[in-house]
PDB file of C-alpha atoms in Angstrom:
ATOM      1  CA  UNK A   1      92.602 182.533-134.889  1.00 50.00           C
ATOM      2  CA  UNK A   2      89.595 183.730-134.486  1.00 52.00           C
ATOM      3  CA  UNK A   3      90.175 184.183-131.142  1.00 52.00           C
ATOM      4  CA  UNK A   4      92.831 186.999-131.544  1.00 54.00           C
ATOM      5  CA  UNK A   5      90.522 188.863-134.612  1.00 56.00           C
ATOM      6  CA  UNK A   6      88.200 189.467-131.516  1.00 64.00           C
ATOM      7  CA  UNK A   7      90.815 190.314-129.181  1.00 79.00           C
ATOM      8  CA  UNK A   8      91.599 193.005-131.507  1.00 80.00           C
ATOM      9  CA  UNK A   9      88.337 194.113-132.849  1.00 83.00           C
ATOM     10  CA  UNK A  10      87.818 194.531-128.808  1.00 86.00           C
ATOM     11  CA  UNK A  11      90.767 196.641-128.561  1.00 85.00           C
ATOM     12  CA  UNK A  12      90.152 198.952-131.471  1.00 86.00           C
ATOM     13  CA  UNK A  13      86.556 199.322-130.289  1.00 87.00           C
ATOM     14  CA  UNK A  14      87.747 200.347-127.016  1.00 87.00           C
ATOM     15  CA  UNK A  15      90.043 203.197-128.250  1.00 88.00           C
ATOM     16  CA  UNK A  16      87.128 204.228-130.728  1.00 89.00           C
ATOM     17  CA  UNK A  17      84.970 205.078-127.086  1.00 89.00           C
ATOM     18  CA  UNK A  18      87.912 206.194-125.687  1.00 88.00           C
ATOM     19  CA  UNK A  19      88.576 209.049-128.216  1.00 89.00           C
ATOM     20  CA  UNK A  20      84.798 209.984-128.189  1.00 88.00           C
ATOM     21  CA  UNK A  21      84.933 209.940-124.488  1.00 86.00           C
ATOM     22  CA  UNK A  22      87.745 212.382-124.528  1.00 84.00           C
ATOM     23  CA  UNK A  23      86.274 214.655-127.516  1.00 84.00           C
ATOM     24  CA  UNK A  24      82.842 214.562-125.271  1.00 83.00           C
ATOM     25  CA  UNK A  25      85.478 215.704-121.733  1.00 81.00           C
ATOM     26  CA  UNK A  26      87.099 218.468-123.769  1.00 77.00           C
ATOM     27  CA  UNK A  27      84.328 220.666-125.205  1.00 79.00           C
ATOM     28  CA  UNK A  28      83.010 220.138-121.771  1.00 77.00           C
ATOM     29  CA  UNK A  29      86.173 222.550-119.856  1.00 73.00           C
ATOM     30  CA  UNK A  30      85.078 226.225-120.373  1.00 71.00           C
ATOM     31  CA  UNK A  31      87.130 228.770-122.453  1.00 68.00           C
ATOM     32  CA  UNK A  32      89.089 231.194-120.885  1.00 65.00           C
ATOM     33  CA  UNK A  33      87.777 234.178-119.739  1.00 65.00           C
ATOM     34  CA  UNK A  34      88.986 237.855-121.508  1.00 64.00           C
ATOM     35  CA  UNK A  35      90.843 239.673-118.801  1.00 61.00           C
ATOM     36  CA  UNK A  36      89.643 243.377-118.749  1.00 65.00           C
ATOM     37  CA  UNK A  37      91.715 244.431-116.126  1.00 69.00           C
ATOM     38  CA  UNK A  38      95.053 243.569-114.956  1.00 70.00           C
ATOM     39  CA  UNK A  39      95.669 242.756-111.295  1.00 71.00           C
ATOM     40  CA  UNK A  40      98.851 244.746-110.601  1.00 76.00           C
ATOM     41  CA  UNK A  41      99.276 243.617-106.775  1.00 80.00           C
ATOM     42  CA  UNK A  42     101.592 240.745-107.622  1.00 78.00           C
ATOM     43  CA  UNK A  43     103.005 242.720-110.211  1.00 78.00           C
ATOM     44  CA  UNK A  44     104.347 245.620-107.521  1.00 82.00           C
ATOM     45  CA  UNK A  45     105.114 242.856-104.826  1.00 81.00           C
ATOM     46  CA  UNK A  46     107.755 241.727-107.497  1.00 82.00           C
ATOM     47  CA  UNK A  47     109.034 245.427-108.488  1.00 83.00           C
ATOM     48  CA  UNK A  48     109.840 246.188-105.038  1.00 83.00           C
ATOM     49  CA  UNK A  49     111.404 243.016-104.049  1.00 82.00           C
ATOM     50  CA  UNK A  50     113.804 243.641-107.190  1.00 82.00           C
ATOM     51  CA  UNK A  51     114.132 247.301-106.523  1.00 79.00           C
ATOM     52  CA  UNK A  52     115.232 246.328-102.783  1.00 78.00           C
ATOM     53  CA  UNK A  53     117.636 243.619-104.180  1.00 72.00           C
ATOM     54  CA  UNK A  54     119.222 246.600-106.714  1.00 71.00           C
ATOM     55  CA  UNK A  55     119.829 248.954-103.610  1.00 70.00           C
ATOM     56  CA  UNK A  56     121.580 246.067-101.413  1.00 66.00           C
ATOM     57  CA  UNK A  57     123.564 245.485-104.707  1.00 61.00           C
ATOM     58  CA  UNK A  58     124.691 249.476-105.257  1.00 56.00           C
ATOM     59  CA  UNK A  59     124.938 250.391-101.370  1.00 50.00           C
ATOM     60  CA  UNK A  60     127.768 252.377-101.038  1.00 45.00           C
ATOM     61  CA  UNK A  61     130.920 251.504 -99.447  1.00 48.00           C
ATOM     62  CA  UNK A  62     132.165 254.709 -97.202  1.00 50.00           C
ATOM     63  CA  UNK A  63     133.256 254.481 -93.876  1.00 53.00           C
ATOM     64  CA  UNK A  64     131.207 256.791 -91.176  1.00 55.00           C
ATOM     65  CA  UNK A  65     134.249 258.434 -89.346  1.00 54.00           C
ATOM     66  CA  UNK A  66     133.754 260.511 -86.208  1.00 58.00           C
ATOM     67  CA  UNK A  67     136.585 263.103 -86.423  1.00 59.00           C
ATOM     68  CA  UNK A  68     138.118 264.487 -82.788  1.00 62.00           C
ATOM     69  CA  UNK A  69     139.899 267.512 -82.343  1.00 61.00           C
ATOM     70  CA  UNK A  70     142.706 265.195 -81.658  1.00 61.00           C
ATOM     71  CA  UNK A  71     142.360 263.145 -84.538  1.00 60.00           C
ATOM     72  CA  UNK A  72     143.909 264.385 -87.931  1.00 60.00           C
ATOM     73  CA  UNK A  73     143.988 261.954 -90.715  1.00 57.00           C
ATOM     74  CA  UNK A  74     146.308 262.068 -93.515  1.00 58.00           C
ATOM     75  CA  UNK A  75     145.696 263.470 -96.799  1.00 59.00           C
ATOM     76  CA  UNK A  76     145.654 261.023 -99.872  1.00 55.00           C
ATOM     77  CA  UNK A  77     144.353 260.700-103.680  1.00 58.00           C
ATOM     78  CA  UNK A  78     143.565 257.255-103.841  1.00 55.00           C
ATOM     79  CA  UNK A  79     140.369 256.030-105.338  1.00 56.00           C
ATOM     80  CA  UNK A  80     139.851 252.804-103.684  1.00 54.00           C
ATOM     81  CA  UNK A  81     137.146 251.966-101.497  1.00 52.00           C
ATOM     82  CA  UNK A  82     136.608 250.944 -97.888  1.00 50.00           C
ATOM     83  CA  UNK A  83     135.291 247.888 -96.883  1.00 53.00           C
ATOM     84  CA  UNK A  84     133.636 247.136 -93.849  1.00 66.00           C
ATOM     85  CA  UNK A  85     135.697 245.752 -91.038  1.00 79.00           C
ATOM     86  CA  UNK A  86     136.590 246.259 -87.667  1.00 84.00           C
ATOM     87  CA  UNK A  87     137.259 249.634 -86.673  1.00 86.00           C
ATOM     88  CA  UNK A  88     140.993 250.842 -85.011  1.00 88.00           C
ATOM     89  CA  UNK A  89     141.428 254.236 -84.259  1.00 87.00           C
ATOM     90  CA  UNK A  90     144.789 255.265 -82.915  1.00 88.00           C
ATOM     91  CA  UNK A  91     144.313 259.412 -81.615  1.00 86.00           C
ATOM     92  CA  UNK A  92     146.730 261.320 -79.745  1.00 83.00           C
ATOM     93  CA  UNK A  93     145.513 260.198 -76.205  1.00 87.00           C
ATOM     94  CA  UNK A  94     144.117 256.605 -76.975  1.00 89.00           C
ATOM     95  CA  UNK A  95     143.687 253.521 -79.033  1.00 90.00           C
ATOM     96  CA  UNK A  96     140.282 252.617 -79.385  1.00 89.00           C
ATOM     97  CA  UNK A  97     138.339 250.083 -80.888  1.00 89.00           C
ATOM     98  CA  UNK A  98     135.295 250.193 -82.378  1.00 87.00           C
ATOM     99  CA  UNK A  99     135.015 253.593 -80.922  1.00 85.00           C
ATOM    100  CA  UNK A 100     136.030 252.032 -77.362  1.00 88.00           C
ATOM    101  CA  UNK A 101     138.658 253.627 -75.866  1.00 89.00           C
ATOM    102  CA  UNK A 102     140.977 250.409 -74.732  1.00 89.00           C
ATOM    103  CA  UNK A 103     144.261 251.623 -74.152  1.00 90.00           C
ATOM    104  CA  UNK A 104     145.463 255.436 -73.083  1.00 88.00           C
ATOM    105  CA  UNK A 105     148.750 256.801 -74.870  1.00 89.00           C
ATOM    106  CA  UNK A 106     150.285 259.898 -73.656  1.00 90.00           C
ATOM    107  CA  UNK A 107     153.318 261.112 -75.789  1.00 87.00           C
ATOM    108  CA  UNK A 108     153.140 258.899 -78.274  1.00 85.00           C
ATOM    109  CA  UNK A 109     153.393 255.823 -76.618  1.00 88.00           C
ATOM    110  CA  UNK A 110     151.269 253.001 -74.441  1.00 90.00           C
ATOM    111  CA  UNK A 111     152.442 252.284 -70.892  1.00 89.00           C
ATOM    112  CA  UNK A 112     154.909 249.558 -70.830  1.00 87.00           C
ATOM    113  CA  UNK A 113     152.445 247.962 -67.797  1.00 89.00           C
ATOM    114  CA  UNK A 114     149.652 247.167 -70.286  1.00 89.00           C
ATOM    115  CA  UNK A 115     152.227 245.400 -72.770  1.00 90.00           C
ATOM    116  CA  UNK A 116     153.115 241.892 -72.488  1.00 89.00           C
ATOM    117  CA  UNK A 117     156.930 242.599 -73.032  1.00 87.00           C
ATOM    118  CA  UNK A 118     157.679 245.465 -71.302  1.00 86.00           C
ATOM    119  CA  UNK A 119     158.712 248.989 -72.652  1.00 86.00           C
ATOM    120  CA  UNK A 120     160.375 247.371 -75.622  1.00 87.00           C
ATOM    121  CA  UNK A 121     157.445 244.627 -76.294  1.00 88.00           C
ATOM    122  CA  UNK A 122     155.114 245.234 -79.201  1.00 89.00           C
ATOM    123  CA  UNK A 123     152.175 243.514 -77.968  1.00 91.00           C
ATOM    124  CA  UNK A 124     149.240 245.596 -76.337  1.00 91.00           C
ATOM    125  CA  UNK A 125     147.064 243.402 -73.965  1.00 90.00           C
ATOM    126  CA  UNK A 126     143.889 244.995 -74.056  1.00 92.00           C
ATOM    127  CA  UNK A 127     144.150 245.946 -77.589  1.00 91.00           C
ATOM    128  CA  UNK A 128     144.136 242.179 -78.173  1.00 92.00           C
ATOM    129  CA  UNK A 129     141.848 240.619 -75.959  1.00 92.00           C
ATOM    130  CA  UNK A 130     139.049 243.224 -77.714  1.00 91.00           C
ATOM    131  CA  UNK A 131     139.979 242.467 -80.706  1.00 91.00           C
ATOM    132  CA  UNK A 132     140.149 238.412 -79.693  1.00 91.00           C
ATOM    133  CA  UNK A 133     136.224 238.956 -78.650  1.00 90.00           C
ATOM    134  CA  UNK A 134     135.589 240.652 -82.126  1.00 88.00           C
ATOM    135  CA  UNK A 135     137.169 237.839 -83.586  1.00 89.00           C
ATOM    136  CA  UNK A 136     135.169 235.227 -81.618  1.00 89.00           C
ATOM    137  CA  UNK A 137     131.907 237.521 -82.727  1.00 87.00           C
ATOM    138  CA  UNK A 138     132.617 237.491 -85.848  1.00 85.00           C
ATOM    139  CA  UNK A 139     133.533 234.101 -86.578  1.00 85.00           C
ATOM    140  CA  UNK A 140     130.272 233.081 -84.441  1.00 85.00           C
ATOM    141  CA  UNK A 141     128.421 235.168 -86.903  1.00 82.00           C
ATOM    142  CA  UNK A 142     130.008 232.880 -90.223  1.00 81.00           C
ATOM    143  CA  UNK A 143     129.333 230.151 -88.218  1.00 82.00           C
ATOM    144  CA  UNK A 144     125.398 230.973 -88.167  1.00 80.00           C
ATOM    145  CA  UNK A 145     125.184 232.134 -91.603  1.00 75.00           C
ATOM    146  CA  UNK A 146     126.733 229.027 -93.036  1.00 77.00           C
ATOM    147  CA  UNK A 147     130.089 231.276 -94.547  1.00 72.00           C
ATOM    148  CA  UNK A 148     127.609 233.749 -96.107  1.00 74.00           C
ATOM    149  CA  UNK A 149     129.776 236.310 -93.501  1.00 77.00           C
ATOM    150  CA  UNK A 150     133.481 234.458 -93.942  1.00 80.00           C
ATOM    151  CA  UNK A 151     135.455 235.792 -91.142  1.00 81.00           C
ATOM    152  CA  UNK A 152     138.253 237.271 -93.154  1.00 84.00           C
ATOM    153  CA  UNK A 153     140.414 239.123 -90.640  1.00 85.00           C
ATOM    154  CA  UNK A 154     140.165 242.616 -91.893  1.00 87.00           C
ATOM    155  CA  UNK A 155     140.749 245.793 -89.998  1.00 89.00           C
ATOM    156  CA  UNK A 156     140.410 249.471 -90.839  1.00 86.00           C
ATOM    157  CA  UNK A 157     143.168 251.588 -88.921  1.00 86.00           C
ATOM    158  CA  UNK A 158     142.085 255.253 -88.713  1.00 85.00           C
ATOM    159  CA  UNK A 159     145.576 256.883 -87.413  1.00 82.00           C
ATOM    160  CA  UNK A 160     146.196 260.035 -86.477  1.00 77.00           C
ATOM    161  CA  UNK A 161     148.678 261.563 -89.133  1.00 78.00           C
ATOM    162  CA  UNK A 162     151.520 262.618 -86.235  1.00 83.00           C
ATOM    163  CA  UNK A 163     151.385 259.033 -84.579  1.00 84.00           C
ATOM    164  CA  UNK A 164     154.988 258.114 -83.743  1.00 88.00           C
ATOM    165  CA  UNK A 165     155.389 255.138 -86.709  1.00 88.00           C
ATOM    166  CA  UNK A 166     156.626 252.808 -83.445  1.00 90.00           C
ATOM    167  CA  UNK A 167     152.976 252.961 -81.889  1.00 89.00           C
ATOM    168  CA  UNK A 168     151.832 252.499 -84.791  1.00 88.00           C
ATOM    169  CA  UNK A 169     154.025 249.412 -85.606  1.00 89.00           C
ATOM    170  CA  UNK A 170     153.020 248.024 -81.746  1.00 91.00           C
ATOM    171  CA  UNK A 171     149.069 248.258 -83.061  1.00 90.00           C
ATOM    172  CA  UNK A 172     149.462 246.145 -85.978  1.00 90.00           C
ATOM    173  CA  UNK A 173     151.589 243.372 -84.457  1.00 92.00           C
ATOM    174  CA  UNK A 174     149.096 243.326 -82.259  1.00 91.00           C
ATOM    175  CA  UNK A 175     145.742 243.250 -84.607  1.00 90.00           C
ATOM    176  CA  UNK A 176     148.296 240.497 -86.281  1.00 90.00           C
ATOM    177  CA  UNK A 177     148.550 238.614 -83.165  1.00 91.00           C
ATOM    178  CA  UNK A 178     144.595 238.226 -83.089  1.00 90.00           C
ATOM    179  CA  UNK A 179     144.072 237.237 -86.289  1.00 89.00           C
ATOM    180  CA  UNK A 180     143.715 240.042 -88.199  1.00 88.00           C
ATOM    181  CA  UNK A 181     146.425 240.192 -90.067  1.00 85.00           C
ATOM    182  CA  UNK A 182     145.076 242.254 -93.451  1.00 86.00           C
ATOM    183  CA  UNK A 183     144.143 246.165 -92.750  1.00 84.00           C
ATOM    184  CA  UNK A 184     143.663 248.913 -94.530  1.00 83.00           C
ATOM    185  CA  UNK A 185     144.302 252.408 -93.001  1.00 79.00           C
ATOM    186  CA  UNK A 186     142.259 255.148 -93.879  1.00 74.00           C
ATOM    187  CA  UNK A 187     142.607 258.472 -95.426  1.00 64.00           C
ATOM    188  CA  UNK A 188     141.031 261.809 -95.938  1.00 60.00           C
ATOM    189  CA  UNK A 189     140.445 262.339 -99.770  1.00 57.00           C
ATOM    190  CA  UNK A 190     140.234 265.467-101.528  1.00 56.00           C
ATOM    191  CA  UNK A 191     136.358 265.120-101.269  1.00 53.00           C
ATOM    192  CA  UNK A 192     136.202 264.231 -98.204  1.00 52.00           C
ATOM    193  CA  UNK A 193     138.073 267.827 -97.256  1.00 51.00           C
ATOM    194  CA  UNK A 194     135.738 270.792 -95.901  1.00 49.00           C
TER     195      UNK A 194
END
């Protein structure tokens, strides 16, 4: 019992010594200095980052279209904003993908020699090949971004208002075969008119 009492006394002495040491060390730690001025460099960096984030979030969704004399867009009262997508343009003289001519148009038709199934076919070979290259590029971009920029198969079709329905159908069919099956037809709204 005496041995047990000594151990308890020693433990109490050690605790007391540790408390005194703790108080002594706490007194040696200097108090914080008063802030005489405010360093705003870090705050400005933070505000710049937030500003860039907001500007990116509120970016407009307009699509720049170079309207040539042989391209007359139909008019509309729609309020839907266009999305960023591969642009396919059908003028009275050519079919263009991303402003690069891929097939010529004469009197509202493409030459039967560039169609897979001849005169009555819907599949336009050079349009498919070009869109297929764009699909591969967008799928590679999706892979590199880890799914951050997924390939959605979206295409913006800019078509002359005098384009025959048959030619438009051939273009949309060919785009669908290249897995661009979601399309938007771009039109002029009243605010776009000059």
